[in-house]
Amino acid sequence: MTIRSVIAGVGAYLPANAVSNADLAKRVDTSDEWITERTGIKKRHIVADGEKTSDLAIAAARAALGSAGLSGDKIDLIVVATTTPDETFPATAARVQAALARPGIPSFDVQAVCSGFVYGLAVVDNFIKAGQAKSAIVIGAEAFTRLLDWSDRNTCVLFGDGAGAVVLTAGEGRGDSADRGILSTHLHSDGRQHDMLYVDGGPGSTQTTGHVRMKGKEVFRHAVTNLTEAVHEALAANSVQASAIDWIVPHQANKRILDTTAEKLGIDPSKVIVTVDQHANTSAASIPLALNQGVADGRIRPGQLVLMEAMGGGFTWGSALVRM
Ligand code: ACO
């Protein structure tokens, strides 16, 4: 018998304020044509004044609990993947715990930027497999636009805000790829690439929050290579062929990255869940937002094989193969 972390529920939340490329072009020197052609993005949601990452995280987690048919007092562990915590400390996860779950359970944040949700899944999967939790919530939540320099058109058009969450519960499997639940996770980092994508501030350096800085072309090149490797790693670890994957739910950075990665893997682009057009890049929130979209519209169904993959600042990157 193998313990598996089964996705029992999925939920998401987007701030009410949707901003189109045309809206953005009124305040930034850009155009709908440029953004659409280079990135595939058409709009993004932006937090309201006073709206915090924890507000988004709590709303998404509440929706995921509803979809799982579980009440918060049944949850043993909460992990929030975020780059934009409400405060430097305490962790945003503690706010979620206070709002939804029993006092006393462990809750903490994971910081791996755009790979944060895959990192969070891996951490929680290992807690569940070790028998230290029977049910958990993993949330990707970002008020990422708070980190943007609105005078830098190279970056400010690319990002948006939102949150997505999954409820994981311990299940039993046979130890093969037919099991329901997380089949494997694969995490990587390479801190030598720090300067490719980073925020130029922080409590330990400038004592400011800082703004996102990025070398777009280099990030693009590394993303396609690293993501392709992470997918191959997940397939090999489970002796699964690419043709067996029902859906790829990738981190949503750029439509061109999604298309190029699918092409390199020989996977039909129609098997890729795409939300970057509607949400832009929401960092750690983008995978659970896309997963929620695929489940909500009926494309992703129980029993199907779903591959998640992400890359972000650090660099960090990774993948998770899951049977729904
Ligand atoms: N509107 C209009 N023009 C712009 C804009 C804009 N918003 N931004 C840049 N330009 C201009 C540039 O100034 C440049 O003009 P120039 O030739 O006169 O100097 C021209 O467009 C081309 O700029 P490039 O940087 O060469 O454009 P590129 O084709 O590389 O596209 C992009 C830029 C979209 C950022 C691309 O490199 C990319 O997608 N990189 C991946 C980075 C990414 O997705 N990061 C997200 C975070 S990382 C992650 O999540 C994995």
Short mmCIF file of C-alpha atoms and ligand atoms in Angstrom, two decimals:
data_model
loop_
_atom_site.label_atom_id
_atom_site.label_comp_id
_atom_site.label_asym_id
_atom_site.label_seq_id
_atom_site.Cartn_x
_atom_site.Cartn_y
_atom_site.Cartn_z
CA MET A 1 0.00 0.00 0.00
CA THR A 2 1.29 3.47 -0.95
CA ILE A 3 0.00 6.67 0.64
CA ARG A 4 -1.07 9.18 -2.01
CA SER A 5 -2.04 12.85 -1.69
CA VAL A 6 -5.34 13.05 -3.54
CA ILE A 7 -6.76 16.34 -4.86
CA ALA A 8 -10.16 16.40 -3.16
CA GLY A 9 -11.14 19.94 -4.10
CA VAL A 10 -10.05 22.92 -6.18
CA GLY A 11 -10.97 26.61 -5.84
CA ALA A 12 -9.89 30.03 -7.02
CA TYR A 13 -10.48 33.71 -6.60
CA LEU A 14 -9.78 36.73 -8.80
CA PRO A 15 -10.00 40.39 -7.74
CA ALA A 16 -13.02 42.16 -9.25
CA ASN A 17 -11.00 44.78 -11.13
CA ALA A 18 -10.21 43.45 -14.65
CA VAL A 19 -7.81 45.60 -16.67
CA SER A 20 -7.56 45.11 -20.44
CA ASN A 21 -4.49 45.84 -22.56
CA ALA A 22 -6.32 48.89 -23.93
CA ASP A 23 -6.91 50.14 -20.36
CA LEU A 24 -3.20 49.66 -19.63
CA ALA A 25 -2.16 51.49 -22.79
CA LYS A 26 -3.78 54.63 -21.36
CA ARG A 27 -1.15 54.77 -18.59
CA VAL A 28 1.84 52.90 -20.07
CA ASP A 29 3.60 53.35 -23.44
CA THR A 30 2.35 50.06 -24.94
CA SER A 31 -0.42 48.67 -27.14
CA ASP A 32 -2.86 45.78 -27.25
CA GLU A 33 -1.12 44.58 -30.44
CA TRP A 34 2.35 44.42 -28.82
CA ILE A 35 1.17 42.66 -25.65
CA THR A 36 -1.04 40.18 -27.53
CA GLU A 37 1.58 39.29 -30.11
CA ARG A 38 4.51 38.90 -27.67
CA THR A 39 2.67 37.32 -24.73
CA GLY A 40 -0.90 36.26 -25.58
CA ILE A 41 -2.17 38.34 -22.64
CA LYS A 42 -5.48 40.19 -23.16
CA LYS A 43 -6.33 41.20 -19.60
CA ARG A 44 -5.36 40.80 -15.96
CA HIS A 45 -7.11 41.26 -12.60
CA ILE A 46 -5.65 43.80 -10.16
CA VAL A 47 -6.24 44.00 -6.41
CA ALA A 48 -8.24 46.93 -5.04
CA ASP A 49 -6.75 49.40 -2.57
CA GLY A 50 -6.51 47.60 0.76
CA GLU A 51 -7.09 44.14 -0.78
CA LYS A 52 -4.35 41.80 0.44
CA THR A 53 -2.84 38.48 -0.61
CA SER A 54 -4.47 36.85 2.43
CA ASP A 55 -7.91 38.03 1.26
CA LEU A 56 -7.36 36.30 -2.08
CA ALA A 57 -5.88 33.20 -0.40
CA ILE A 58 -8.77 32.85 2.05
CA ALA A 59 -11.38 33.20 -0.72
CA ALA A 60 -9.64 30.56 -2.88
CA ALA A 61 -9.17 28.17 0.05
CA ARG A 62 -12.82 28.56 1.06
CA ALA A 63 -13.86 27.65 -2.50
CA ALA A 64 -11.53 24.62 -2.50
CA LEU A 65 -12.96 23.41 0.83
CA GLY A 66 -16.47 23.78 -0.63
CA SER A 67 -15.49 21.77 -3.70
CA ALA A 68 -14.01 19.05 -1.43
CA GLY A 69 -17.10 19.06 0.79
CA LEU A 70 -14.87 19.53 3.85
CA SER A 71 -15.05 22.06 6.67
CA GLY A 72 -11.90 23.92 7.69
CA ASP A 73 -11.73 22.18 11.07
CA LYS A 74 -10.82 18.94 9.26
CA ILE A 75 -7.58 20.45 7.87
CA ASP A 76 -4.21 19.48 9.45
CA LEU A 77 -1.81 21.74 7.52
CA ILE A 78 -1.89 24.96 5.48
CA VAL A 79 0.82 26.05 3.05
CA VAL A 80 0.62 29.29 1.08
CA ALA A 81 2.95 29.80 -1.88
CA THR A 82 3.44 33.53 -2.29
CA THR A 83 6.00 36.17 -3.19
CA THR A 84 3.76 38.97 -1.98
CA PRO A 85 2.93 38.23 1.68
CA ASP A 86 0.74 40.78 3.46
CA GLU A 87 3.67 41.52 5.76
CA THR A 88 7.31 40.40 5.90
CA PHE A 89 6.11 38.30 8.82
CA PRO A 90 4.01 36.53 10.04
CA ALA A 91 3.33 34.18 7.16
CA THR A 92 0.19 34.77 5.11
CA ALA A 93 -0.69 31.14 5.86
CA ALA A 94 -1.30 32.11 9.51
CA ARG A 95 -4.04 34.51 8.35
CA VAL A 96 -5.65 31.69 6.38
CA GLN A 97 -5.44 29.38 9.40
CA ALA A 98 -7.09 32.00 11.63
CA ALA A 99 -9.90 32.53 9.11
CA LEU A 100 -10.65 28.93 8.16
CA ALA A 101 -9.03 26.26 10.31
CA ARG A 102 -8.41 25.00 13.86
CA PRO A 103 -6.02 26.95 16.08
CA GLY A 104 -2.80 25.02 16.60
CA ILE A 105 -2.34 23.36 13.22
CA PRO A 106 0.91 24.14 11.35
CA SER A 107 0.77 26.85 8.68
CA PHE A 108 3.61 28.46 6.77
CA ASP A 109 4.52 30.16 3.50
CA VAL A 110 6.71 28.82 0.72
CA GLN A 111 8.69 31.28 -1.39
CA ALA A 112 9.72 30.01 -4.82
CA VAL A 113 8.13 32.79 -6.91
CA CYS A 114 6.36 31.40 -10.00
CA SER A 115 7.30 27.80 -9.04
CA GLY A 116 5.82 28.28 -5.57
CA PHE A 117 2.69 26.21 -6.11
CA VAL A 118 4.68 23.19 -7.34
CA TYR A 119 7.05 23.62 -4.38
CA GLY A 120 4.07 23.82 -2.00
CA LEU A 121 2.52 20.69 -3.50
CA ALA A 122 5.81 18.82 -3.07
CA VAL A 123 6.18 19.89 0.58
CA VAL A 124 2.63 18.92 1.49
CA ASP A 125 2.81 15.66 -0.46
CA ASN A 126 5.82 14.69 1.64
CA PHE A 127 4.02 15.60 4.89
CA ILE A 128 1.10 13.42 3.85
CA LYS A 129 3.31 10.51 2.71
CA ALA A 130 5.22 10.72 6.01
CA GLY A 131 1.92 10.41 7.90
CA GLN A 132 2.25 13.87 9.48
CA ALA A 133 -0.95 15.22 7.89
CA LYS A 134 -4.12 13.57 6.60
CA SER A 135 -5.61 16.64 4.96
CA ALA A 136 -4.05 19.91 3.85
CA ILE A 137 -4.64 23.03 1.81
CA VAL A 138 -2.04 24.30 -0.66
CA ILE A 139 -2.69 27.80 -1.91
CA GLY A 140 -0.93 29.90 -4.53
CA ALA A 141 -1.82 33.54 -3.87
CA GLU A 142 -0.32 36.76 -5.19
CA ALA A 143 -0.97 40.47 -5.16
CA PHE A 144 1.90 40.52 -7.64
CA THR A 145 1.05 43.91 -9.15
CA ARG A 146 2.22 45.46 -5.85
CA LEU A 147 5.78 44.62 -7.00
CA LEU A 148 5.51 46.31 -10.38
CA ASP A 149 7.28 49.43 -11.57
CA TRP A 150 4.52 50.96 -13.70
CA SER A 151 7.09 53.02 -15.61
CA ASP A 152 8.84 49.81 -16.84
CA ARG A 153 6.83 48.59 -19.81
CA ASN A 154 9.09 45.54 -20.15
CA THR A 155 7.56 44.04 -17.01
CA CYS A 156 4.40 45.85 -15.91
CA VAL A 157 2.24 44.54 -18.77
CA LEU A 158 3.01 40.90 -17.95
CA PHE A 159 1.54 40.31 -14.48
CA GLY A 160 -1.76 40.09 -12.61
CA ASP A 161 -3.21 39.13 -9.22
CA GLY A 162 -5.26 36.16 -8.00
CA ALA A 163 -5.28 32.97 -5.98
CA GLY A 164 -5.98 29.28 -6.43
CA ALA A 165 -6.08 26.42 -3.95
CA VAL A 166 -6.33 22.66 -3.68
CA VAL A 167 -7.41 20.49 -0.77
CA LEU A 168 -5.28 17.35 -0.51
CA THR A 169 -6.36 14.28 1.47
CA ALA A 170 -4.46 11.07 2.20
CA GLY A 171 -5.55 8.12 0.07
CA GLU A 172 -4.29 4.61 -0.62
CA GLY A 173 -2.77 3.44 -3.87
CA ARG A 174 -0.84 0.49 -5.31
CA GLY A 175 2.27 2.54 -6.03
CA ASP A 176 1.87 2.79 -9.82
CA SER A 177 0.75 5.47 -12.27
CA ALA A 178 -2.88 4.24 -12.14
CA ASP A 179 -3.16 5.56 -8.56
CA ARG A 180 -5.21 8.66 -7.88
CA GLY A 181 -3.26 11.56 -6.38
CA ILE A 182 0.19 13.08 -6.70
CA LEU A 183 2.39 10.49 -8.44
CA SER A 184 5.65 12.45 -8.15
CA THR A 185 7.10 15.93 -7.76
CA HIS A 186 10.44 17.24 -9.02
CA LEU A 187 12.04 20.47 -7.77
CA HIS A 188 15.12 22.38 -8.90
CA SER A 189 16.91 25.70 -8.42
CA ASP A 190 19.94 27.53 -9.76
CA GLY A 191 20.80 30.65 -7.77
CA ARG A 192 23.54 31.58 -10.23
CA GLN A 193 20.74 32.96 -12.43
CA HIS A 194 19.60 35.46 -9.77
CA ASP A 195 20.07 38.53 -11.97
CA MET A 196 17.80 37.23 -14.73
CA LEU A 197 14.65 37.81 -12.68
CA TYR A 198 14.50 39.40 -9.24
CA VAL A 199 13.08 42.18 -7.09
CA ASP A 200 15.49 45.04 -6.37
CA GLY A 201 14.60 45.38 -2.70
CA GLY A 202 13.81 43.51 0.49
CA PRO A 203 13.88 43.75 4.29
CA GLY A 204 17.44 42.43 4.52
CA SER A 205 18.93 44.70 1.84
CA THR A 206 17.16 47.96 1.06
CA GLN A 207 14.42 47.74 3.73
CA THR A 208 11.98 48.45 0.89
CA THR A 209 9.73 46.11 -1.05
CA GLY A 210 11.42 46.77 -4.40
CA HIS A 211 10.27 46.20 -7.98
CA VAL A 212 10.47 43.30 -10.42
CA ARG A 213 13.45 43.37 -12.80
CA MET A 214 13.82 40.90 -15.65
CA LYS A 215 15.96 40.03 -18.66
CA GLY A 216 13.05 38.80 -20.75
CA LYS A 217 14.85 37.07 -23.61
CA GLU A 218 17.15 35.09 -21.29
CA VAL A 219 14.26 34.10 -19.04
CA PHE A 220 12.36 32.87 -22.08
CA ARG A 221 15.27 30.71 -23.25
CA HIS A 222 15.90 29.17 -19.81
CA ALA A 223 12.16 28.61 -19.27
CA VAL A 224 11.70 26.46 -22.37
CA THR A 225 14.80 24.36 -21.61
CA ASN A 226 14.14 23.87 -17.89
CA LEU A 227 10.43 23.18 -18.28
CA THR A 228 11.01 20.60 -21.00
CA GLU A 229 13.54 18.82 -18.75
CA ALA A 230 11.18 18.91 -15.76
CA VAL A 231 8.41 17.33 -17.82
CA HIS A 232 10.69 14.56 -19.12
CA GLU A 233 11.79 13.92 -15.53
CA ALA A 234 8.19 13.45 -14.35
CA LEU A 235 7.36 11.14 -17.27
CA ALA A 236 10.48 9.01 -16.73
CA ALA A 237 9.92 8.74 -12.96
CA ASN A 238 6.48 7.21 -13.59
CA SER A 239 7.28 5.25 -16.79
CA VAL A 240 4.60 7.26 -18.60
CA GLN A 241 4.68 8.38 -22.25
CA ALA A 242 3.89 12.00 -23.18
CA SER A 243 0.89 10.69 -25.15
CA ALA A 244 -0.67 9.43 -21.89
CA ILE A 245 -0.98 12.95 -20.48
CA ASP A 246 -4.54 14.23 -20.63
CA TRP A 247 -3.77 17.83 -19.66
CA ILE A 248 -0.76 20.04 -19.11
CA VAL A 249 -1.49 22.73 -16.52
CA PRO A 250 1.57 24.97 -16.81
CA HIS A 251 2.62 28.11 -15.03
CA GLN A 252 1.13 30.85 -17.19
CA ALA A 253 3.97 33.24 -18.03
CA ASN A 254 3.62 33.73 -21.73
CA LYS A 255 1.62 31.98 -24.47
CA ARG A 256 4.77 31.66 -26.57
CA ILE A 257 6.53 29.76 -23.75
CA LEU A 258 3.50 27.43 -23.45
CA ASP A 259 3.41 26.80 -27.22
CA THR A 260 7.17 26.32 -27.59
CA THR A 261 7.32 23.91 -24.61
CA ALA A 262 4.37 21.84 -25.91
CA GLU A 263 5.98 21.71 -29.34
CA LYS A 264 9.35 20.55 -27.95
CA LEU A 265 7.54 17.78 -26.04
CA GLY A 266 5.48 16.75 -29.06
CA ILE A 267 2.28 17.39 -27.10
CA ASP A 268 -0.83 18.65 -28.87
CA PRO A 269 -1.33 22.34 -27.88
CA SER A 270 -5.06 21.61 -27.38
CA LYS A 271 -4.03 19.59 -24.27
CA VAL A 272 -2.56 22.68 -22.62
CA ILE A 273 -4.86 24.61 -20.27
CA VAL A 274 -4.29 28.28 -21.14
CA THR A 275 -5.42 31.14 -18.90
CA VAL A 276 -2.58 33.59 -19.49
CA ASP A 277 -4.85 35.46 -21.93
CA GLN A 278 -7.38 36.13 -19.14
CA HIS A 279 -5.17 36.36 -16.01
CA ALA A 280 -1.67 37.31 -17.28
CA ASN A 281 1.18 35.93 -15.13
CA THR A 282 -0.07 35.54 -11.55
CA SER A 283 3.15 33.88 -10.33
CA ALA A 284 2.43 31.15 -7.71
CA ALA A 285 -1.32 31.49 -8.30
CA SER A 286 -1.28 30.70 -12.00
CA ILE A 287 -1.26 26.87 -11.87
CA PRO A 288 -4.12 26.46 -9.38
CA LEU A 289 -6.09 29.18 -11.21
CA ALA A 290 -5.65 27.24 -14.47
CA LEU A 291 -6.43 23.92 -12.76
CA ASN A 292 -9.61 25.42 -11.34
CA GLN A 293 -10.59 26.71 -14.78
CA GLY A 294 -10.08 23.27 -16.38
CA VAL A 295 -12.07 21.51 -13.64
CA ALA A 296 -14.85 24.13 -13.59
CA ASP A 297 -15.44 24.01 -17.34
CA GLY A 298 -15.48 20.19 -17.36
CA ARG A 299 -12.30 19.59 -19.37
CA ILE A 300 -10.31 18.08 -16.46
CA ARG A 301 -12.16 15.06 -15.08
CA PRO A 302 -11.56 12.50 -12.30
CA GLY A 303 -9.08 9.80 -13.31
CA GLN A 304 -7.25 11.95 -15.86
CA LEU A 305 -3.49 12.44 -15.85
CA VAL A 306 -2.43 16.07 -15.31
CA LEU A 307 1.08 17.41 -15.57
CA MET A 308 1.92 20.68 -13.83
CA GLU A 309 5.16 22.55 -14.54
CA ALA A 310 6.57 25.92 -13.57
CA MET A 311 9.63 28.12 -13.58
CA GLY A 312 10.34 31.35 -11.76
CA GLY A 313 12.90 33.68 -10.23
CA GLY A 314 15.83 32.09 -8.48
CA PHE A 315 15.77 30.36 -10.89
CA THR A 316 13.46 27.75 -9.46
CA TRP A 317 11.59 25.21 -11.54
CA GLY A 318 9.77 21.92 -11.20
CA SER A 319 6.94 19.61 -12.15
CA ALA A 320 4.24 17.46 -10.58
CA LEU A 321 2.40 14.55 -12.17
CA VAL A 322 -1.07 14.04 -10.70
CA ARG A 323 -3.95 11.68 -11.41
CA MET A 324 -7.16 13.56 -10.63
N1 ACO B 1 4.95 47.61 -25.20
C1 ACO B 1 5.53 48.00 -26.35
N2 ACO B 1 6.82 47.78 -26.64
C2 ACO B 1 7.55 47.15 -25.71
C3 ACO B 1 7.01 46.72 -24.47
C4 ACO B 1 5.66 46.98 -24.24
N3 ACO B 1 5.05 46.62 -23.10
N4 ACO B 1 7.98 46.12 -23.76
C5 ACO B 1 9.10 46.16 -24.52
N5 ACO B 1 8.84 46.79 -25.69
C6 ACO B 1 9.75 47.03 -26.80
C7 ACO B 1 11.18 47.08 -26.37
O1 ACO B 1 11.52 48.35 -25.87
C8 ACO B 1 11.91 46.74 -27.66
O2 ACO B 1 11.96 47.92 -28.44
P1 ACO B 1 13.32 48.28 -29.27
O3 ACO B 1 13.50 47.14 -30.22
O4 ACO B 1 12.95 49.58 -29.91
O5 ACO B 1 14.38 48.36 -28.23
C9 ACO B 1 10.95 45.79 -28.37
O6 ACO B 1 9.68 45.95 -27.72
C10 ACO B 1 11.38 44.34 -28.27
O7 ACO B 1 11.69 44.04 -26.93
P2 ACO B 1 12.18 42.61 -26.53
O8 ACO B 1 12.52 42.61 -25.08
O9 ACO B 1 13.22 42.16 -27.51
O10 ACO B 1 10.86 41.74 -26.78
P3 ACO B 1 10.69 40.20 -26.74
O11 ACO B 1 10.24 39.73 -28.06
O12 ACO B 1 11.84 39.49 -26.10
O13 ACO B 1 9.46 40.07 -25.76
C11 ACO B 1 8.97 39.48 -23.49
C12 ACO B 1 9.56 40.52 -24.44
C13 ACO B 1 7.48 39.37 -23.77
C14 ACO B 1 9.18 39.94 -22.06
C15 ACO B 1 9.66 38.14 -23.74
O14 ACO B 1 11.05 38.26 -23.72
C16 ACO B 1 9.23 37.11 -22.77
O15 ACO B 1 8.12 36.68 -22.74
N6 ACO B 1 10.14 36.62 -21.92
C17 ACO B 1 9.82 35.67 -20.91
C18 ACO B 1 9.76 36.36 -19.63
C19 ACO B 1 8.55 36.04 -18.82
O16 ACO B 1 7.57 35.53 -19.26
N7 ACO B 1 8.69 36.43 -17.60
C20 ACO B 1 7.66 36.25 -16.66
C21 ACO B 1 8.25 35.94 -15.35
S1 ACO B 1 9.23 34.53 -15.44
C22 ACO B 1 8.25 33.29 -15.42
O17 ACO B 1 7.17 33.39 -14.98
C23 ACO B 1 8.79 32.07 -16.01
#
